[in-house]
Coordinates of C-alpha atoms in Angstrom, one line a residue:
Chain A
M18 CA 6.1 38.2 -10.0
N19 CA 6.3 34.6 -11.1
T20 CA 3.1 32.6 -11.4
M21 CA 3.5 29.3 -9.6
L22 CA 0.2 27.8 -10.5
E23 CA -2.2 28.6 -13.3
V24 CA -5.4 26.6 -13.8
N25 CA -7.8 27.4 -16.6
G26 CA -11.3 26.0 -17.3
L27 CA -10.6 22.9 -15.3
Y28 CA -13.3 20.2 -15.5
K29 CA -13.2 16.9 -13.7
N30 CA -15.9 14.2 -14.1
F31 CA -16.1 10.9 -12.3
K32 CA -18.2 9.0 -14.7
E33 CA -21.5 11.0 -14.8
L34 CA -20.6 13.1 -11.8
E35 CA -19.2 16.5 -12.6
V36 CA -17.0 17.5 -9.6
L37 CA -15.2 20.4 -11.2
R38 CA -17.1 22.6 -13.7
G39 CA -14.7 25.1 -15.1
V40 CA -12.3 26.2 -12.4
S41 CA -9.7 29.0 -13.1
L42 CA -7.2 30.4 -10.7
K43 CA -3.7 31.8 -10.4
I44 CA -1.3 31.7 -7.6
D45 CA 1.8 34.0 -7.6
E46 CA 5.1 33.3 -5.9
G47 CA 4.9 33.9 -2.1
E48 CA 1.1 34.0 -2.0
V49 CA -0.9 32.0 0.5
V50 CA -4.3 31.1 -0.8
A51 CA -6.9 29.5 1.4
V52 CA -9.6 27.4 -0.3
I53 CA -12.9 27.1 1.6
G54 CA -16.3 25.8 0.8
P55 CA -18.8 23.1 1.7
S56 CA -18.0 19.4 1.5
G57 CA -18.3 18.1 -2.0
S58 CA -17.6 21.4 -3.5
G59 CA -14.5 20.1 -5.4
K60 CA -11.7 21.6 -3.2
T61 CA -9.9 18.3 -2.7
T62 CA -10.4 17.3 -6.3
L63 CA -8.8 20.5 -7.4
L64 CA -5.7 19.8 -5.4
R65 CA -5.7 16.2 -6.6
C66 CA -5.8 17.3 -10.3
V67 CA -2.9 19.8 -9.7
T68 CA -0.8 17.0 -8.0
Q69 CA -1.6 14.5 -10.7
L70 CA -3.5 12.2 -8.4
E71 CA -6.5 12.7 -10.7
R72 CA -6.5 13.4 -14.5
A73 CA -8.3 16.5 -15.6
T74 CA -11.2 15.9 -17.9
R75 CA -10.9 19.3 -19.6
G76 CA -8.9 22.4 -19.1
S77 CA -5.3 23.4 -18.6
I78 CA -2.8 23.4 -15.8
K79 CA 0.5 25.3 -15.7
I80 CA 3.0 24.9 -12.9
C81 CA 5.8 27.5 -12.6
G82 CA 5.0 28.6 -16.1
E83 CA 5.3 25.1 -17.5
V84 CA 2.5 23.2 -19.1
L85 CA 1.2 20.1 -17.3
C86 CA -1.9 19.7 -19.5
E87 CA -3.6 21.7 -22.1
D88 CA -7.2 21.8 -23.1
S89 CA -8.4 20.3 -26.3
P90 CA -11.9 19.4 -27.6
D91 CA -11.1 15.7 -26.9
G92 CA -10.1 16.4 -23.3
S93 CA -7.0 17.6 -21.5
V94 CA -3.8 16.6 -23.2
Y95 CA -0.9 15.9 -20.8
V96 CA 2.8 16.3 -21.4
D97 CA 5.0 13.2 -21.4
K98 CA 5.9 11.1 -18.4
Q99 CA 9.3 12.6 -17.8
K100 CA 7.9 16.2 -17.8
R101 CA 5.0 15.2 -15.6
H102 CA 7.5 13.7 -13.1
E103 CA 9.5 17.0 -13.1
L104 CA 6.4 19.1 -12.5
L105 CA 5.3 16.7 -9.7
L106 CA 8.5 17.4 -7.8
K107 CA 7.8 21.1 -7.9
M108 CA 4.9 20.5 -5.6
G109 CA 4.5 19.1 -2.2
L110 CA 1.1 17.8 -0.9
V111 CA 0.1 17.4 2.7
F112 CA -2.8 15.0 3.2
Q113 CA -5.6 15.2 5.6
S114 CA -4.7 11.7 6.9
F115 CA -0.9 12.3 7.0
N116 CA -0.2 9.1 5.0
L117 CA 3.2 8.7 6.6
F118 CA 5.0 5.4 5.9
P119 CA 4.3 3.4 9.2
H120 CA 7.3 1.1 8.8
Y121 CA 9.8 4.0 8.5
N122 CA 10.9 6.1 11.4
V123 CA 10.5 9.9 11.1
L124 CA 13.9 10.5 9.6
K125 CA 13.5 7.7 7.0
N126 CA 10.1 9.1 6.1
I127 CA 11.7 12.4 5.2
I128 CA 14.9 11.3 3.5
K129 CA 13.4 8.5 1.4
A130 CA 12.3 10.7 -1.6
P131 CA 15.3 13.1 -1.6
M132 CA 17.6 10.1 -1.8
D133 CA 15.6 7.9 -4.1
V134 CA 14.1 10.5 -6.4
Q135 CA 16.6 13.4 -6.3
G136 CA 19.7 11.2 -5.9
K137 CA 20.9 13.1 -2.8
S138 CA 23.4 11.4 -0.5
R139 CA 22.2 10.1 2.8
Q140 CA 24.3 12.7 4.6
E141 CA 22.9 15.5 2.5
A142 CA 19.3 14.2 2.9
E143 CA 19.7 13.8 6.6
E144 CA 21.0 17.4 7.0
I145 CA 18.0 18.7 5.2
A146 CA 15.7 16.5 7.2
R147 CA 17.1 17.6 10.6
R148 CA 16.9 21.2 9.6
L149 CA 13.2 20.7 8.8
L150 CA 12.5 18.8 12.0
E151 CA 14.1 21.6 13.9
K152 CA 11.7 24.0 12.2
M153 CA 8.8 21.7 13.0
N154 CA 9.7 21.5 16.6
L155 CA 10.4 17.8 16.3
A156 CA 14.1 17.7 16.6
D157 CA 13.9 15.0 19.3
K158 CA 11.6 12.7 17.3
E159 CA 13.7 11.6 14.4
G160 CA 14.0 8.0 15.6
A161 CA 10.3 7.7 16.5
Y162 CA 7.8 5.6 14.4
P163 CA 4.6 7.3 13.2
Y164 CA 2.4 5.3 15.7
Q165 CA 4.4 6.7 18.6
L166 CA 3.5 10.3 17.6
S167 CA 0.4 12.3 18.2
G168 CA -1.7 13.4 15.2
G169 CA -0.3 16.9 15.3
Q170 CA 3.3 15.5 15.4
Q171 CA 2.5 13.2 12.5
Q172 CA 1.1 16.0 10.4
R173 CA 4.2 18.1 11.1
V174 CA 6.4 15.2 10.0
S175 CA 4.4 14.9 6.8
I176 CA 4.9 18.7 6.2
A177 CA 8.6 18.2 6.7
R178 CA 8.5 15.2 4.3
A179 CA 6.8 17.4 1.6
M180 CA 9.2 20.2 2.2
A181 CA 12.3 18.0 1.9
L182 CA 12.0 18.0 -1.9
S183 CA 12.1 21.8 -1.8
P184 CA 8.9 22.3 -3.7
A185 CA 8.0 25.6 -5.3
L186 CA 4.4 25.2 -4.2
L187 CA 3.1 23.5 -1.1
L188 CA -0.5 22.2 -1.1
F189 CA -2.5 21.2 1.9
D190 CA -5.7 19.1 1.8
E191 CA -7.5 19.9 5.1
P192 CA -4.3 19.5 7.1
T193 CA -6.1 19.8 10.5
S194 CA -9.4 18.0 9.8
A195 CA -8.2 14.7 11.3
L196 CA -6.9 16.4 14.4
D197 CA -8.3 17.0 17.9
P198 CA -8.9 20.7 18.4
E199 CA -5.9 21.0 20.8
L200 CA -3.5 19.6 18.2
T201 CA -4.8 21.9 15.4
G202 CA -3.0 24.9 16.8
E203 CA 0.5 23.4 16.6
V204 CA 0.0 22.5 12.9
L205 CA -1.4 25.8 11.9
K206 CA 1.4 27.5 13.7
V207 CA 3.9 25.6 11.5
I208 CA 2.0 26.5 8.4
R209 CA 1.9 30.2 9.5
G210 CA 5.7 30.0 10.0
L211 CA 6.2 28.8 6.4
A212 CA 3.9 31.6 5.2
D213 CA 6.1 34.1 7.0
E214 CA 9.1 32.7 5.2
G215 CA 7.5 33.4 1.9
M216 CA 6.5 29.8 1.0
T217 CA 3.9 29.7 -1.8
M218 CA 0.9 27.7 -0.4
M219 CA -2.6 26.7 -1.3
V220 CA -4.5 25.5 1.8
V221 CA -7.8 23.7 1.6
T222 CA -9.2 24.3 5.1
H223 CA -12.2 24.5 7.3
E224 CA -10.3 26.8 9.8
M225 CA -11.9 30.1 9.1
A226 CA -9.8 32.0 11.6
F227 CA -6.7 30.7 10.0
A228 CA -7.9 31.5 6.5
R229 CA -8.7 35.1 7.6
E230 CA -5.4 35.7 9.4
V231 CA -2.8 33.9 7.3
A232 CA -4.1 33.8 3.7
D233 CA -3.4 36.6 1.2
R234 CA -6.4 35.5 -0.7
V235 CA -9.4 33.3 0.0
I236 CA -11.1 31.2 -2.7
F237 CA -14.7 30.1 -2.0
M238 CA -15.8 27.0 -3.9
D239 CA -19.2 25.6 -4.2
D240 CA -20.6 22.9 -6.4
G241 CA -17.5 22.6 -8.6
V242 CA -17.0 26.3 -9.4
I243 CA -15.1 29.2 -7.8
V244 CA -17.8 31.5 -6.4
A245 CA -15.4 34.1 -5.1
D246 CA -11.7 34.7 -5.1
D247 CA -10.8 37.8 -3.0
R248 CA -8.9 39.2 -0.1
P249 CA -9.9 37.6 3.2
E250 CA -11.4 40.8 4.5
A251 CA -13.7 41.0 1.5
I252 CA -14.9 37.4 1.9
F253 CA -15.4 37.4 5.6
S254 CA -17.0 40.9 6.0
G255 CA -20.2 40.0 4.3
S256 CA -19.6 39.7 0.6
G257 CA -23.2 40.1 -0.2
N258 CA -23.1 36.6 -1.8
E259 CA -25.9 34.4 -0.3
R260 CA -24.0 31.1 -0.7
I261 CA -20.9 32.4 1.0
E262 CA -22.8 34.0 3.8
A263 CA -24.9 30.8 4.3
F264 CA -21.7 28.8 4.5
L265 CA -19.8 31.2 6.9
S266 CA -22.8 31.5 9.2
R267 CA -22.2 27.9 10.2
F268 CA -18.9 28.7 11.8
Chain B
M6 CA 13.3 -51.2 21.9
E7 CA 15.2 -52.3 18.9
S8 CA 12.0 -52.6 16.9
F9 CA 11.0 -49.2 18.1
M10 CA 14.2 -47.7 16.8
K11 CA 13.7 -49.4 13.5
L12 CA 10.2 -48.0 13.3
F13 CA 11.5 -44.5 14.2
M14 CA 14.2 -44.7 11.4
Q15 CA 11.6 -45.9 8.9
L16 CA 9.4 -42.9 9.7
M17 CA 12.4 -40.6 9.5
G18 CA 13.0 -42.0 6.1
G19 CA 9.5 -41.1 5.0
M20 CA 10.1 -37.7 6.5
G21 CA 12.6 -37.0 3.6
N22 CA 9.8 -37.0 1.1
T23 CA 7.6 -35.0 3.4
L24 CA 10.2 -32.3 3.8
W25 CA 11.0 -32.3 0.1
L26 CA 7.3 -31.8 -0.9
F27 CA 6.9 -29.1 1.7
A28 CA 10.0 -27.1 0.6
V29 CA 9.6 -27.4 -3.2
T30 CA 5.9 -26.5 -3.0
L31 CA 6.7 -23.3 -1.0
V32 CA 9.6 -22.3 -3.3
F33 CA 7.3 -22.4 -6.4
S34 CA 3.8 -21.7 -5.1
L35 CA 4.7 -18.5 -3.2
P36 CA 6.0 -16.6 -6.2
L37 CA 3.3 -18.1 -8.4
G38 CA 0.7 -17.1 -5.8
L39 CA 1.9 -13.5 -5.9
L40 CA 1.7 -13.5 -9.7
L41 CA -1.9 -14.9 -9.5
A42 CA -2.8 -12.2 -6.9
L43 CA -1.5 -9.4 -9.2
G44 CA -3.3 -10.9 -12.1
R45 CA -6.5 -11.2 -10.1
M46 CA -6.3 -7.5 -9.1
S47 CA -5.4 -6.3 -12.6
K48 CA -7.7 -4.0 -14.5
N49 CA -7.8 -6.6 -17.3
R50 CA -11.1 -8.2 -16.6
I51 CA -10.4 -11.3 -18.7
L52 CA -7.2 -12.1 -16.9
S53 CA -8.8 -11.3 -13.5
G54 CA -11.8 -13.5 -14.4
I55 CA -9.7 -16.4 -15.5
I56 CA -7.7 -16.4 -12.3
R57 CA -10.8 -16.1 -10.2
I58 CA -12.3 -19.2 -11.9
Y59 CA -8.9 -21.0 -11.5
N60 CA -8.9 -20.2 -7.8
L61 CA -12.5 -21.3 -7.5
I62 CA -11.8 -24.6 -9.1
I63 CA -8.7 -25.3 -7.1
R64 CA -10.2 -24.3 -3.8
G65 CA -13.5 -25.9 -4.6
T66 CA -12.3 -29.4 -5.3
P67 CA -10.4 -31.9 -3.2
L68 CA -6.6 -31.8 -3.3
M69 CA -6.7 -35.6 -3.5
L70 CA -8.7 -35.4 -6.7
Q71 CA -6.3 -32.8 -8.1
L72 CA -3.3 -35.1 -7.4
I73 CA -4.8 -37.9 -9.4
V74 CA -5.9 -35.6 -12.3
V75 CA -2.4 -34.1 -12.5
Y76 CA -0.8 -37.5 -12.6
I77 CA -3.2 -39.2 -15.1
A78 CA -4.7 -36.4 -17.3
P79 CA -1.4 -35.7 -19.3
F80 CA -1.4 -39.4 -20.3
N81 CA -5.1 -39.3 -21.3
I82 CA -4.6 -36.2 -23.3
V83 CA -1.2 -36.5 -25.0
G84 CA 0.0 -39.9 -23.9
F85 CA 2.6 -38.3 -21.6
T86 CA 3.5 -40.1 -18.3
W87 CA 5.6 -38.6 -15.6
D88 CA 7.1 -39.6 -12.4
R89 CA 4.6 -39.7 -9.5
M90 CA 6.7 -37.5 -7.2
T91 CA 6.9 -34.8 -9.9
A92 CA 3.1 -35.0 -10.5
A93 CA 2.5 -34.6 -6.8
I94 CA 4.8 -31.6 -6.5
V95 CA 3.1 -30.0 -9.5
A96 CA -0.3 -30.6 -8.0
F97 CA 0.7 -29.2 -4.6
I98 CA 2.2 -26.1 -6.3
L99 CA -0.9 -25.5 -8.4
N100 CA -3.1 -25.9 -5.3
Y101 CA -1.2 -23.9 -2.8
A102 CA -0.6 -21.0 -5.3
A103 CA -4.3 -20.5 -5.4
Y104 CA -4.6 -20.2 -1.6
F105 CA -1.5 -18.1 -1.3
S106 CA -2.8 -15.8 -4.0
E107 CA -5.9 -15.0 -2.0
I108 CA -3.7 -14.3 1.1
F109 CA -1.5 -12.0 -0.9
R110 CA -4.5 -10.3 -2.4
S111 CA -6.1 -9.6 1.0
G112 CA -2.8 -8.2 2.2
I113 CA -2.2 -6.0 -0.7
E114 CA -5.8 -4.7 -0.8
S115 CA -5.7 -3.9 2.9
I116 CA -2.9 -1.3 2.4
P117 CA -4.6 2.2 2.4
R118 CA -4.7 4.0 -0.9
G119 CA -3.1 7.0 0.9
Q120 CA 0.2 5.0 1.0
Y121 CA 0.3 4.8 -2.8
E122 CA -0.8 8.4 -3.2
A123 CA 1.9 9.7 -0.7
A124 CA 4.5 7.7 -2.6
K125 CA 3.3 9.0 -6.0
V126 CA 3.3 12.6 -4.9
L127 CA 6.8 12.2 -3.5
G128 CA 7.9 11.1 -7.0
L129 CA 8.7 7.5 -6.0
S130 CA 8.6 5.1 -9.0
K131 CA 6.1 2.3 -9.0
W132 CA 8.8 -0.2 -8.5
V133 CA 10.2 1.6 -5.4
T134 CA 6.7 2.1 -4.1
N135 CA 5.9 -1.6 -4.3
K136 CA 9.2 -2.8 -3.1
S137 CA 9.9 -0.4 -0.3
I138 CA 6.5 1.0 0.8
I139 CA 3.9 -1.6 0.0
L140 CA 5.6 -5.0 0.2
P141 CA 7.0 -4.7 3.7
Q142 CA 3.6 -3.7 5.1
V143 CA 1.9 -6.5 3.2
V144 CA 4.3 -9.1 4.6
K145 CA 3.6 -7.9 8.2
R146 CA -0.2 -8.2 7.6
I147 CA -0.2 -11.6 6.0
L148 CA 2.1 -13.4 8.4
P149 CA -0.8 -14.8 10.6
P150 CA -2.8 -16.3 7.7
M151 CA 0.5 -17.5 6.0
S152 CA 1.5 -19.4 9.1
S153 CA -1.9 -21.3 9.1
E154 CA -1.4 -22.1 5.4
F155 CA 2.1 -23.4 6.0
M156 CA 0.9 -25.6 8.8
T157 CA -1.8 -27.0 6.7
L158 CA 0.7 -27.8 4.0
V159 CA 2.8 -29.8 6.4
K160 CA -0.2 -32.0 7.1
D161 CA -1.4 -32.0 3.5
T162 CA 1.8 -33.7 2.4
A163 CA 0.3 -36.9 3.7
L164 CA -2.1 -36.8 0.7
A165 CA 0.9 -37.6 -1.5
S166 CA 0.2 -41.2 -0.5
T167 CA -2.7 -41.0 -3.0
L168 CA -0.1 -41.4 -5.7
S169 CA 1.7 -44.2 -3.7
I170 CA 4.5 -41.8 -2.7
V171 CA 6.1 -43.1 0.4
E172 CA 6.1 -40.2 2.8
M173 CA 6.0 -40.3 6.5
F174 CA 2.3 -40.9 6.9
T175 CA 2.2 -43.8 4.5
V176 CA 5.1 -45.5 6.3
A177 CA 3.2 -45.1 9.6
Q178 CA -0.1 -46.2 8.2
N179 CA 1.4 -49.4 6.6
N180 CA 3.1 -50.2 9.8
A181 CA 0.0 -49.7 11.9
M182 CA -2.1 -51.8 9.6
R183 CA 0.4 -54.6 9.3
N184 CA 0.8 -55.0 13.1
F185 CA -2.6 -53.8 14.1
D186 CA -0.8 -51.3 16.4
L187 CA -1.4 -47.6 16.7
T188 CA 2.1 -46.7 17.9
P189 CA 3.5 -45.8 14.4
L190 CA 0.6 -43.4 13.9
Y191 CA 1.0 -41.8 17.3
I192 CA 4.7 -41.2 16.4
A193 CA 3.7 -39.8 13.0
G194 CA 1.3 -37.5 14.8
I195 CA 4.1 -36.3 17.1
F196 CA 6.4 -35.7 14.1
Y197 CA 3.8 -33.6 12.3
F198 CA 3.2 -31.7 15.5
A199 CA 6.9 -31.1 16.1
F200 CA 7.3 -30.0 12.5
N201 CA 4.5 -27.5 12.8
A202 CA 5.7 -26.3 16.2
I203 CA 8.9 -25.3 14.5
V204 CA 7.0 -23.6 11.7
E205 CA 4.8 -21.7 14.2
Q206 CA 7.9 -20.7 16.2
L207 CA 9.6 -19.3 13.0
F208 CA 6.5 -17.2 12.2
H209 CA 6.3 -16.1 15.8
L210 CA 9.9 -14.8 15.5
A211 CA 9.1 -13.1 12.2
E212 CA 6.1 -11.4 13.7
R213 CA 8.2 -10.2 16.6
K214 CA 10.8 -8.9 14.3
L215 CA 8.2 -6.8 12.5
D216 CA 6.7 -5.6 15.8
Y217 CA 8.6 -2.4 15.8
Y218 CA 5.8 -0.5 14.0
R219 CA 2.0 -0.6 13.7

């Protein structure tokens, strides 16, 4: 089994504030890992460190067995720019607030990176995009602009956009938190579909039912550390851990 | 009627300098303004501070004063004299670049951080991100304040008369004073208005063209 993501002893400080305080985890190929926990527990920062939107303070990160950064007493040491770019393309990130490009229509949003970054021809990129839109149930929306779509549709476009670079690992940062409850379902259904196809995914979420049903593993974070990393049944059936039970009791 | 036509032609003659000032100022002050905006937003505090002070001085003092300083100061300092029109153009460029830089800055800073982050995670280079993702959205957002600034520039060209440059307003003013008759000034007012009506219409068209997204 290939390890797609390996994080060891990850620390992230914002000035005085310690947001991550020694996080270690591994995600194997084909696994779906849900990350849950209270706000401010460091879930999003963890994703942002893995996707290079933040620089780790200490600790190491490996993606598909390749080093992104290694720990040293003077802080995390990153590989060179070229390598960082390569590793970035192995990952797709889906944002809470979609972050689609408003001046591009749906198709252009999806084909921009494959053409510009991977050097694909327009025809090839469009073929990939249309296949993904089909899968996202958005085949008829390729000419629409983001503002013409519902939140759920926008989020599905942004999943297609991330998938278009054929990432080895797909990361979600609370993909349904900005959506009305009735739109949450269609996005979760798409993510579930990707899970069934064997996509490796790490999903930061507040949807407990989703975490329970779709995830192979659930990671519970609190206050910058991983409190528990276990099978969903174990986490949700009363783990005996006070912090987890206090958190889950709110749902 | 004949004298009216003569007056009209005289004013049109002054219009040449007005148009020239307007066009040259824009060609140079827009790119300079963008550079100033980028410098103002840079992490280099010294650069950013210098540009902030520059913008403060330029926006905090009368353009009329700046025109005279730009014309005379080089002579006082290094004994260098230059053509009045060149001095006026330089003063207008320095002045308008400061105002444009603040408009650019407000536009650039209004783009959500998520746009940069999405582009970065997709592997787009900084150049492509700025050129294809950020700039088009900035242009759409700054069109309304830009149109105001362009219209102000049309009227500000009249200040070139400070350096005895014969632009349209000077022609009208001299005529009016000589004959104690307001007609030339009314016509000049209509000219400025017509000029600005065209500017406004062009911006309106540009806004409509970018209306396809929100």
